[in-house]
Short mmCIF file of C-alpha atoms and ligand atoms in Angstrom, two decimals:
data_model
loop_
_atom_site.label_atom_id
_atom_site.label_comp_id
_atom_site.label_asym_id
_atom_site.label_seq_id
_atom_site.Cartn_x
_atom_site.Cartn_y
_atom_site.Cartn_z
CA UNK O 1 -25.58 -20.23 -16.88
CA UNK O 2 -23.90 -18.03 -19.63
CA UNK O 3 -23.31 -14.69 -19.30
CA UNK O 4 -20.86 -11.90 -20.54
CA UNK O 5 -18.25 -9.87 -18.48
CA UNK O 6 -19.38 -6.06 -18.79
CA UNK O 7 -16.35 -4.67 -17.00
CA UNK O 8 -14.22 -5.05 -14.05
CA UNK O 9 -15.26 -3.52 -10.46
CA UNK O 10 -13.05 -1.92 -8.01
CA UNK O 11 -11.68 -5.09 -7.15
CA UNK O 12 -10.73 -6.37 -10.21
CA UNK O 13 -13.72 -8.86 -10.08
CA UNK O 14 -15.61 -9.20 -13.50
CA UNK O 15 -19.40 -7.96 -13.49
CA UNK O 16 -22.20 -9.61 -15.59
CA UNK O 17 -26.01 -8.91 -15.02
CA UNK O 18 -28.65 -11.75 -14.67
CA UNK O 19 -32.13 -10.21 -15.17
CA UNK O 20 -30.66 -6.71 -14.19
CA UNK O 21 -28.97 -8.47 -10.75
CA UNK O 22 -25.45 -7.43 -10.64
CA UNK O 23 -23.21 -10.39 -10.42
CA UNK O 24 -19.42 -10.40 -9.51
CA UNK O 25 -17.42 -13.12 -10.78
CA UNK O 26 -13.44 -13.67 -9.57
CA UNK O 27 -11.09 -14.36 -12.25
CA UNK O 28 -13.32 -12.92 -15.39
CA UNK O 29 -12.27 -10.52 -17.61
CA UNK O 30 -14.59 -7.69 -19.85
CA UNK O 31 -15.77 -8.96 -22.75
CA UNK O 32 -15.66 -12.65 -21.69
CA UNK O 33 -18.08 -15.17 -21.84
CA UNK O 34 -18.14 -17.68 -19.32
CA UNK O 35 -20.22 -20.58 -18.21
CA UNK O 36 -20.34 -19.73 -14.15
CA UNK O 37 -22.25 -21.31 -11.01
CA UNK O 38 -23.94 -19.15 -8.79
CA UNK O 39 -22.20 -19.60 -5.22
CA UNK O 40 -23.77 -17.01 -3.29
CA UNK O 41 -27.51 -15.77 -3.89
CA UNK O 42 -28.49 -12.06 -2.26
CA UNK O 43 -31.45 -9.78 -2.86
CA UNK O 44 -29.41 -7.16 -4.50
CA UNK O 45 -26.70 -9.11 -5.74
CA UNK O 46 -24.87 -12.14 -6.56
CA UNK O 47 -21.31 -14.15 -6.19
CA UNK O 48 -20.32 -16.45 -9.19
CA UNK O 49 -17.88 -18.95 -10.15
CA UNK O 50 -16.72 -19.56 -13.92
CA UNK O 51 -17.30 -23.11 -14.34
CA UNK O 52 -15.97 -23.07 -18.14
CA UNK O 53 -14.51 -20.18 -20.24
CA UNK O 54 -16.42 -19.74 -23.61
CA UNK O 55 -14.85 -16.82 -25.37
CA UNK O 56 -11.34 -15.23 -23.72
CA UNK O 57 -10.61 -11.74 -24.10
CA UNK O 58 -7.13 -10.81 -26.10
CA UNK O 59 -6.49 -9.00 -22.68
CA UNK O 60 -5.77 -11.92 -21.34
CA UNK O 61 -1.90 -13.40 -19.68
CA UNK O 62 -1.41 -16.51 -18.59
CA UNK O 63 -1.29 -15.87 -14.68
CA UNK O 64 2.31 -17.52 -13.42
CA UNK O 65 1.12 -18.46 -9.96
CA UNK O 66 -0.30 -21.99 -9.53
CA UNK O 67 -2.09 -20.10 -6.85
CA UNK O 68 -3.67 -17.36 -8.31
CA UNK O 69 -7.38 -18.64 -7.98
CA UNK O 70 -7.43 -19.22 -4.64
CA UNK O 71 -5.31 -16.53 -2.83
CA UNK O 72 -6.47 -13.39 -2.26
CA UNK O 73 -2.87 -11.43 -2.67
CA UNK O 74 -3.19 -10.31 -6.35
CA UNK O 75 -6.05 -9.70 -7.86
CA UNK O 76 -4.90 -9.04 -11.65
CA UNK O 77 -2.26 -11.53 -12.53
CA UNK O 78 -4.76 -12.37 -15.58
CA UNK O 79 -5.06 -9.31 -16.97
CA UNK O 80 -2.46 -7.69 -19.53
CA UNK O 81 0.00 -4.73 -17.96
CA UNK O 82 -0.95 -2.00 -20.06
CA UNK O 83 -4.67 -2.92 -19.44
CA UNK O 84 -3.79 -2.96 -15.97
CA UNK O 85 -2.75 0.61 -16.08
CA UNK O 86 -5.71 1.43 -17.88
CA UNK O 87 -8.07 -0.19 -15.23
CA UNK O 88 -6.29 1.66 -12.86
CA UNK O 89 -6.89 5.30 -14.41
CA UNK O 90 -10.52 4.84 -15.15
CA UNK O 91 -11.20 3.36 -12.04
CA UNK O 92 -9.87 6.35 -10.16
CA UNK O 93 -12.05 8.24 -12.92
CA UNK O 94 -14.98 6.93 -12.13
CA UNK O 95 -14.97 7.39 -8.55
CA UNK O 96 -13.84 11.33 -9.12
CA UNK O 97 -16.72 11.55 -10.82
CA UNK O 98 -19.08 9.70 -9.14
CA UNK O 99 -18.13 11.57 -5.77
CA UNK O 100 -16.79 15.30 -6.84
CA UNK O 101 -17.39 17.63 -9.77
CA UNK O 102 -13.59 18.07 -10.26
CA UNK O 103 -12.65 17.87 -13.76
CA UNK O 104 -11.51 14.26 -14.19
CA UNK O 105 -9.59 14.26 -17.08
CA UNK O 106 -6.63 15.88 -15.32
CA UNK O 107 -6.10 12.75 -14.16
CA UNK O 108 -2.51 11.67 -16.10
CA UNK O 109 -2.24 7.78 -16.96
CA UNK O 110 -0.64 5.26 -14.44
CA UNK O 111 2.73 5.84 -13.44
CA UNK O 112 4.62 2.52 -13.97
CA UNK O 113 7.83 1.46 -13.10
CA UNK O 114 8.16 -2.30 -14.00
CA UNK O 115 8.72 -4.76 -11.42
CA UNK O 116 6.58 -7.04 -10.45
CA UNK O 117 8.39 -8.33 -7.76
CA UNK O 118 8.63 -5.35 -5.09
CA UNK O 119 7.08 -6.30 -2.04
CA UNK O 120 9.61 -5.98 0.55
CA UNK O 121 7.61 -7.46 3.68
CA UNK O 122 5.44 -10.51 3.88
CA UNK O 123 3.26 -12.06 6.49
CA UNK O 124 2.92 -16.14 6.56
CA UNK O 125 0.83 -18.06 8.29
CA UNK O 126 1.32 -21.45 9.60
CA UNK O 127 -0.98 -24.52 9.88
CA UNK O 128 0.49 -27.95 10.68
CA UNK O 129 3.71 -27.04 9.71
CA UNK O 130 2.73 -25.47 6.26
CA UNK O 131 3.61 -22.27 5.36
CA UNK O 132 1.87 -20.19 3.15
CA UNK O 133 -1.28 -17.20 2.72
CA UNK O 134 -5.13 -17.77 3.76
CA UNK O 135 -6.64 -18.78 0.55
CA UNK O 136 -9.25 -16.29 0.01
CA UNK O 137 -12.09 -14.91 2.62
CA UNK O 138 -10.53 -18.04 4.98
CA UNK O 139 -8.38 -18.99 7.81
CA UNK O 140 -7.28 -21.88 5.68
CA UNK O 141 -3.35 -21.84 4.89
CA UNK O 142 -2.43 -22.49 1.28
CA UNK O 143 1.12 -23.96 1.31
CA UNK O 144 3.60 -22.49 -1.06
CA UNK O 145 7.61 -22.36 -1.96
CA UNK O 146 7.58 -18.58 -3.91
CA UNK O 147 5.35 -15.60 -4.37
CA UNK O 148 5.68 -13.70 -7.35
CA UNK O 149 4.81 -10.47 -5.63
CA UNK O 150 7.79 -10.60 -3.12
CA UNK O 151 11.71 -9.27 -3.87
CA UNK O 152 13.20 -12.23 -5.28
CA UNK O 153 15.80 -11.87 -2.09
CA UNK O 154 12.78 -12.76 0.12
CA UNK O 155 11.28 -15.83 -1.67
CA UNK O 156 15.51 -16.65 -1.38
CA UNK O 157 14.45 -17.17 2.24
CA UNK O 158 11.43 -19.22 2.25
CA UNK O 159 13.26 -22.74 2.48
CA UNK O 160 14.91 -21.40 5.69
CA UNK O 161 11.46 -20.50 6.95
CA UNK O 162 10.37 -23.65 6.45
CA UNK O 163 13.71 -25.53 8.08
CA UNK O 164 12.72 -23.47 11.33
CA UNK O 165 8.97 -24.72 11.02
CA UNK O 166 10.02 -28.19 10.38
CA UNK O 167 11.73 -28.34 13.49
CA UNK O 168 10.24 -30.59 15.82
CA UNK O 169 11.77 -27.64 18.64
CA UNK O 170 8.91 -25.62 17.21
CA UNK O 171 5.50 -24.79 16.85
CA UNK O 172 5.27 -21.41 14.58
CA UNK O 173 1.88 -20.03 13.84
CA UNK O 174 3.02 -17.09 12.03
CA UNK O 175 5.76 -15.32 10.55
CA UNK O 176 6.88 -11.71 9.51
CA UNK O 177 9.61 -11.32 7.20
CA UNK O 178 11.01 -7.69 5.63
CA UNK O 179 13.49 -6.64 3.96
CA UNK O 180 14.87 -2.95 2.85
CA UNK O 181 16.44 -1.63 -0.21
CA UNK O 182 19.24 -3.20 -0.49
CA UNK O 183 18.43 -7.03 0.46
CA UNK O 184 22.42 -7.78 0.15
CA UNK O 185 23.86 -8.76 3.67
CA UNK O 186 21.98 -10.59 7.05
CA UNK O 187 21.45 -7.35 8.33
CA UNK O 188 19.50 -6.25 5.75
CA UNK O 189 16.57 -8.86 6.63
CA UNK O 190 14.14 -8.82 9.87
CA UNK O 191 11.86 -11.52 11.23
CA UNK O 192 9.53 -11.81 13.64
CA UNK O 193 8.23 -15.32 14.36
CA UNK O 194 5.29 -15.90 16.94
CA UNK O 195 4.18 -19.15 18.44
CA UNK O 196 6.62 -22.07 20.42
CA UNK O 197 10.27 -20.95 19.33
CA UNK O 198 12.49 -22.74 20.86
CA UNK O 199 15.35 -23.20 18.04
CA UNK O 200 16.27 -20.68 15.67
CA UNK O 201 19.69 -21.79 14.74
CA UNK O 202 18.59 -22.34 10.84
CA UNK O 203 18.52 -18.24 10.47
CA UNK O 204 20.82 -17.10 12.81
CA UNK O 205 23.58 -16.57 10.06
CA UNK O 206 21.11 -15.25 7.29
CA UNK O 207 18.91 -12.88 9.01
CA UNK O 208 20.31 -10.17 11.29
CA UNK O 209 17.38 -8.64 13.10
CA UNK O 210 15.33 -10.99 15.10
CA UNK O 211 11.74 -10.93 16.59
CA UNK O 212 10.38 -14.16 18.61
CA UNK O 213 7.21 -13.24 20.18
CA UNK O 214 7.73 -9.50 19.80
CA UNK O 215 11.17 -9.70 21.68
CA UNK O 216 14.37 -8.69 20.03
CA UNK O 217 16.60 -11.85 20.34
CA UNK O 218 19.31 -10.33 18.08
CA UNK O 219 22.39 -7.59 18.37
CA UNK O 220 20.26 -5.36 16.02
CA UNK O 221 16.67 -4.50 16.65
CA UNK O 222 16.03 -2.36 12.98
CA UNK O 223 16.61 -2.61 9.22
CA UNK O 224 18.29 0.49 7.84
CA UNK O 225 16.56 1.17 4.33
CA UNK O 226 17.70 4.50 2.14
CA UNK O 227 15.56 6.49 0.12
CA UNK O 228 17.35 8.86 -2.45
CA UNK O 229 20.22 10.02 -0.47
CA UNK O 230 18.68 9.77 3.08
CA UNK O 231 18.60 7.06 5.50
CA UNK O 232 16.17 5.34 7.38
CA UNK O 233 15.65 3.14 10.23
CA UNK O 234 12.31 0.61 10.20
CA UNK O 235 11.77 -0.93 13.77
CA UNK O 236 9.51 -3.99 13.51
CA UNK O 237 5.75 -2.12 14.17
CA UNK O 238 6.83 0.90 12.31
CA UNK O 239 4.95 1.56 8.86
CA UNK O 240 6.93 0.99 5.60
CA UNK O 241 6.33 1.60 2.10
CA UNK O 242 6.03 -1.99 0.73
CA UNK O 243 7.28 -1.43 -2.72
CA UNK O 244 11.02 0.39 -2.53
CA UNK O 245 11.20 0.15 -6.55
CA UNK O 246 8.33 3.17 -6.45
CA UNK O 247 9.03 4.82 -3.43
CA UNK O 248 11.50 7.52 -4.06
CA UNK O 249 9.61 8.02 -7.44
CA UNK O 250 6.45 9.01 -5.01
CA UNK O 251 8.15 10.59 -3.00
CA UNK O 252 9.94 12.97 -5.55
CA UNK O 253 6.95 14.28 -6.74
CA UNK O 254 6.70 16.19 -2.90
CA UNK O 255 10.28 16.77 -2.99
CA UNK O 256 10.13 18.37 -6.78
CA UNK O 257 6.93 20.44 -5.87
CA UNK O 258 9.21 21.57 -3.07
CA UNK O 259 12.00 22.65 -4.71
CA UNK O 260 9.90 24.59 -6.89
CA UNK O 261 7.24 26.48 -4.02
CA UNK O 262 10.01 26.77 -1.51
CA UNK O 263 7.23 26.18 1.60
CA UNK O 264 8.62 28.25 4.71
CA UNK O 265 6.39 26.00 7.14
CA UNK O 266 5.39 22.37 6.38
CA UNK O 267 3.54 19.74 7.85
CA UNK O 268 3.89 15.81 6.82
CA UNK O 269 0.75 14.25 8.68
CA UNK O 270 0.86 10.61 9.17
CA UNK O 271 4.23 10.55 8.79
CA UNK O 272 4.89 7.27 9.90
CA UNK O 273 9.23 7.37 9.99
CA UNK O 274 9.28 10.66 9.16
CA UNK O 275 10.35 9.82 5.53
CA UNK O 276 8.28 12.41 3.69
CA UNK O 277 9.03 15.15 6.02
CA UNK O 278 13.15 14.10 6.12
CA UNK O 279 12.91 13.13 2.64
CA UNK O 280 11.66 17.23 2.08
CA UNK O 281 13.51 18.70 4.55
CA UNK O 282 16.17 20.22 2.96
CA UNK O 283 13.93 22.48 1.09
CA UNK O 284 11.62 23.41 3.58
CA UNK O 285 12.86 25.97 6.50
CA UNK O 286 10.58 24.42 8.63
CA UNK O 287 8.74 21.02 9.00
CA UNK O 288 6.31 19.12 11.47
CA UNK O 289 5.56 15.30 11.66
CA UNK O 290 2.56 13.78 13.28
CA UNK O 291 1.78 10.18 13.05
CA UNK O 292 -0.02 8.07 16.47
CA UNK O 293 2.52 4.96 16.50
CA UNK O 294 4.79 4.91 18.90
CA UNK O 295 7.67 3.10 17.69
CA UNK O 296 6.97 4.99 13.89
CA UNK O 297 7.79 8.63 16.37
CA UNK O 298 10.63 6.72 17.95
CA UNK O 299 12.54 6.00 14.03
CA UNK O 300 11.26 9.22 13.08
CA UNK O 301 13.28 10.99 15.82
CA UNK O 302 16.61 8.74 15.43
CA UNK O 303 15.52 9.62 11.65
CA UNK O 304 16.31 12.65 12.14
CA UNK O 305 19.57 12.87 13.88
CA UNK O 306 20.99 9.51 10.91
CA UNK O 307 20.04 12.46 8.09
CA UNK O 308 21.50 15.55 10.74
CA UNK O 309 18.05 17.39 9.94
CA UNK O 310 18.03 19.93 11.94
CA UNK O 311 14.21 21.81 11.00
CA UNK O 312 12.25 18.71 11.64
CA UNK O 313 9.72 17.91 14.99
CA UNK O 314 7.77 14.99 15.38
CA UNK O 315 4.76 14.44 17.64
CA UNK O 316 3.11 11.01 18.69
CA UNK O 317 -0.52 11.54 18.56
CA UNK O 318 -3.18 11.01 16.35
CA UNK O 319 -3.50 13.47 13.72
CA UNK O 320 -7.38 14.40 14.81
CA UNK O 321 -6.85 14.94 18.42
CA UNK O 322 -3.54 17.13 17.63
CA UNK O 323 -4.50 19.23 14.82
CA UNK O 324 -6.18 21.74 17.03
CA UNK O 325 -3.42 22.53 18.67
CA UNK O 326 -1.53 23.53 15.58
CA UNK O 327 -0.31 27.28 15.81
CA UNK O 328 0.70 29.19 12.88
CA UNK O 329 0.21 29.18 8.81
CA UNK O 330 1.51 26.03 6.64
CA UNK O 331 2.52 27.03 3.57
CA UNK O 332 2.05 23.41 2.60
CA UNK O 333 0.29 20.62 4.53
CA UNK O 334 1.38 16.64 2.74
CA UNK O 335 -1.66 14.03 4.27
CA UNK O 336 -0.79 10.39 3.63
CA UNK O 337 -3.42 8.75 5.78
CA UNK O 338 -4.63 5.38 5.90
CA UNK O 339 -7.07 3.51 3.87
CA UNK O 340 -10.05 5.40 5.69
CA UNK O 341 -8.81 8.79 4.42
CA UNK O 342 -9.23 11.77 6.43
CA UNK O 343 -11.26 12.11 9.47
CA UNK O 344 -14.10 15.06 9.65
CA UNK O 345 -12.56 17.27 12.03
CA UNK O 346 -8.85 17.00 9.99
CA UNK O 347 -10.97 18.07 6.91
CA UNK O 348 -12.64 21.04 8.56
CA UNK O 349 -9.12 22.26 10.09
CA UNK O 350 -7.84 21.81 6.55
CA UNK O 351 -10.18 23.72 5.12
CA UNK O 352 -10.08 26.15 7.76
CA UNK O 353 -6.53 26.70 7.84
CA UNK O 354 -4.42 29.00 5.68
CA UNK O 355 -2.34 26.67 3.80
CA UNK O 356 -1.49 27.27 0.32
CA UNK O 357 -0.85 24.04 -0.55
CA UNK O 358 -2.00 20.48 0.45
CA UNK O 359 -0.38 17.34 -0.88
CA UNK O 360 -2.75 14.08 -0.71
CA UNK O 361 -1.01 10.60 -1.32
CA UNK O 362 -3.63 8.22 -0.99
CA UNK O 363 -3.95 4.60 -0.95
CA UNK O 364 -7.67 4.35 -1.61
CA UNK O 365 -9.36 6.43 -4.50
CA UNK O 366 -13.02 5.47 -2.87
CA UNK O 367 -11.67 7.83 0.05
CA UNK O 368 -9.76 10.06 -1.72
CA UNK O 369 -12.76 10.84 -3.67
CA UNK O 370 -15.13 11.34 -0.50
CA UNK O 371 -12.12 13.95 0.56
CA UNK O 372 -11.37 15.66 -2.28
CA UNK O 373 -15.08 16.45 -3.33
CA UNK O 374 -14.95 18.34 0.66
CA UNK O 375 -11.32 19.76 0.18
CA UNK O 376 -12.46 21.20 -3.73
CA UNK O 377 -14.69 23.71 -1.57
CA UNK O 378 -11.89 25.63 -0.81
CA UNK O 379 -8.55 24.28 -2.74
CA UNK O 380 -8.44 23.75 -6.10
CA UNK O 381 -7.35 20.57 -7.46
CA UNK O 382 -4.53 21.44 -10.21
CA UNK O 383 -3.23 17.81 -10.46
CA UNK O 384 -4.23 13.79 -9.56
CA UNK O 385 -1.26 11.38 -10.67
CA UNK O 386 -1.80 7.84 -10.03
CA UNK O 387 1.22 5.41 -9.23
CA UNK O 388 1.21 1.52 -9.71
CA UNK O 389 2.85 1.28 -6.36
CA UNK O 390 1.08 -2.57 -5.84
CA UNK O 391 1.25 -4.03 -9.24
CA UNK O 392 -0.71 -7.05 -10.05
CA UNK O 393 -3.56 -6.02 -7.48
CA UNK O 394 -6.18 -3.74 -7.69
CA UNK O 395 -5.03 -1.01 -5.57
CA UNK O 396 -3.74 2.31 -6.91
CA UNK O 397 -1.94 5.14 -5.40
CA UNK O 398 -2.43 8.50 -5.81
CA UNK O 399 -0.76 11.70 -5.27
CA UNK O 400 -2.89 14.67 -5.49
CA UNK O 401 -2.15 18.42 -5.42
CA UNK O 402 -4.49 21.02 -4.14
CA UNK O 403 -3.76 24.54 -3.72
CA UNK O 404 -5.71 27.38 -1.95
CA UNK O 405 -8.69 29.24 -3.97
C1 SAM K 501 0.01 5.18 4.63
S1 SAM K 501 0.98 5.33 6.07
C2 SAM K 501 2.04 6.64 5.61
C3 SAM K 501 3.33 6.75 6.36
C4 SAM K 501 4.40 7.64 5.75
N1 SAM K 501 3.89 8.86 5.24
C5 SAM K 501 5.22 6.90 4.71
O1 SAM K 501 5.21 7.26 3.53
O2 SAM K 501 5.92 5.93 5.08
C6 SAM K 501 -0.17 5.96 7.18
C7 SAM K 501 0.37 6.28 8.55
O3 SAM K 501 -0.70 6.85 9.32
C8 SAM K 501 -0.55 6.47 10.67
N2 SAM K 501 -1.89 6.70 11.27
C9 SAM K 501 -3.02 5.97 11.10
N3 SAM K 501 -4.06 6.59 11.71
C10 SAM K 501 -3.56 7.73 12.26
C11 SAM K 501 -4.14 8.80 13.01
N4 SAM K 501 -5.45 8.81 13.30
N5 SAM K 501 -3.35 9.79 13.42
C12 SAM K 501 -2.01 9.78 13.15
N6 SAM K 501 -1.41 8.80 12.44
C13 SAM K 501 -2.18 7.80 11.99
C14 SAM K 501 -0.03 5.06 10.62
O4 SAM K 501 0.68 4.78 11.79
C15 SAM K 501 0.90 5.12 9.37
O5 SAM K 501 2.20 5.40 9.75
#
């Protein structure tokens, strides 16, 4: 059948209605009319496929990724930059207003910093010997020789990866590859390759830090990555900002807020390295980490002794079974949880606490919402910037800042 795109959902998916069912359609842009195939029938909605495009919108790029359709890693290669920015802002829009009644038009427009090829970790899968993504919703490997979305150093590598899975020594089902800042020299690349690895001789000269089945097999076990003019070491399950083009940018926001307020006492919650709280430190007297990953506490603390910060404690523990424990006034609290935002009982402490400030950097505006229509009862919001930290795909981050009523 026919129909016409209205507008784009949350995940970038185009949405026509067919007798007032909602239909999502992949690859469809507002404004479009497209001949499409119903693939998935449900009482309240439906899936569809564009068969044939009628009418294009003047949106509209050509998508430079033969496999755009069919992996799930971007989401908006089709759609125009500047549009992309746009989606972005009125998507967090909608959801502030659909969940709070904080004033949305404080929200500023997109904060972009062009390059499209910033991810600085990927994860491969292998199926007889093939390397590539699982095409969408599957378990089904779609071979490949580049992504667009990864530093250009990183797709560099890919023909090695493939030398070690064409070795008949092998049998690779999967492979983690990251890089830091820099991408220069073999110790600034780490892999981690699971399955039957019995010869890795292809990478030994190209990549200096070495995982085969979660054991270190090389002289170095991290990546050293800097951010502004501190240092950082990444261990293999530590968390990592995956776009180091936008990071510092993000992470100056805290660091300019905090030059300004001059907090006595802060707290960086899910702090993962300890790069917000480090990254701060300097003009903060005092600051606290808290993050529940083991190896994330471990960099954090050798962090701290690479950037000789003195005013900085970390504890491993998850945020909600620590917070109670917390003695003492915060004159600012930075949150930078996961996807699933902020657990109840770290929302009533925050609200219960005397903090002056809180600063939210959130990866999710469908949680961020949920939390910030709570945290409004008692903070303030006095500014929401969002970030194109993940160009290309439909997630946004978002740095908000509350302060005490
Ligand atoms: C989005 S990352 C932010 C890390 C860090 N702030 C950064 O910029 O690199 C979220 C972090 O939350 C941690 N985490 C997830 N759930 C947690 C919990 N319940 N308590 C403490 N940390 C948690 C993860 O280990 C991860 O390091």
């Amino acid at each position: 059948m026919v129909v016409k795109i209205e507008k784009l959902d949350h995940f970038g998916r185009g949405i026509a209605y067919i007798n007032d069912k909602i239909c999502f359609i992949d690859n469809a842009l507002k404004d479009e009319i497209v001949e499409i195939k119903i693939t998935k029938d449900h009482k309240k909605y439906c899936i569809g496929k564009v068969e044939y495009y009628i009418e294009l919108s003047k949106e509209r790029v050509n998508s430079d990724c033969n496999i755009f359709n069919e992996c799930g890693g971007c989401n908006l290669r089709h759609l125009n930059y500047i549009e992309e920015l746009y989606y972005k802002k009125e998507k967090l829009k909608e959801l502030i207003k659909k969940y709070t009644n904080i004033d949305s038009s404080i929200i500023e427009d997109t904060k972009s910093f062009i390059n499209d090829s910033y991810r600085n970790k990927a994860i491969f899968h292998v199926q007889n010997r093939k390397l590539g993504f699982y095409k969408k919703k599957t378990n089904e490997v779609i071979e490949l020789s580049s992504c667009p979305l990864l530093k250009e150093e990183l797709n560099n590598k890919i023909p090695l990866l493939k030398k070690l899975i064409e070795n008949e020594k092998n049998n690779i089902s999967e492979i983690m590859i990251r890089t830091n800042d820099l991408s220069k020299n073999k110790d600034d690349f780490m892999i981690s390759i699971d399955g039957i690895v019995e010869d890795i001789e292809a990478i030994k000269n190209e990549i200096g830090v070495i995982y085969v089945n979660d054991k270190c097999v090389s002289n170095n076990s991290k990546l050293i990555s800097k951010i502004g003019n501190k240092s950082f070491y990444l261990s293999k399950n530590s968390f990592f900002q995956v776009n180091s083009f936008v990071v510092d940018k993000l992470y100056d926001e805290v660091l300019n807020f905090c030059k300004e307020k001059k907090p006595k006492k802060a707290l960086d919650l899910y702090c993962g390295t300890g790069t917000i709280g480090i990254y701060i430190s300097d003009y903060a007297e005092e600051v606290l980490g808290i993050d529940c990953v083991k190896s994330s506490i471990n960099d954090a603390n050798e962090n701290k002794k690479l950037n000789n910060c003195k005013n900085i404690t970390f504890i491993c523990n998850k945020v909600e079974n620590e917070i109670d424990k917390l003695k003492g006034n915060y004159d600012l609290i930075v949150v930078d949880p996961p996807r699933a935002g902020l657990d109840k009982k770290t929302l009533m402490y925050l609200e219960k606490i005397n903090s002056k400030y809180i600063i939210y950097i959130s990866c999710d505006p469908v949680t961020l919402s949920r939390d910030l229509n709570e945290l409004n009862k008692i903070y303030n919001v006095i500014s929401i910037k969002p970030f194109n930290m993940f160009p290309r795909t439909y997630h946004v981050e978002t740095i908000t800042i509350l302060e005490r009523k």
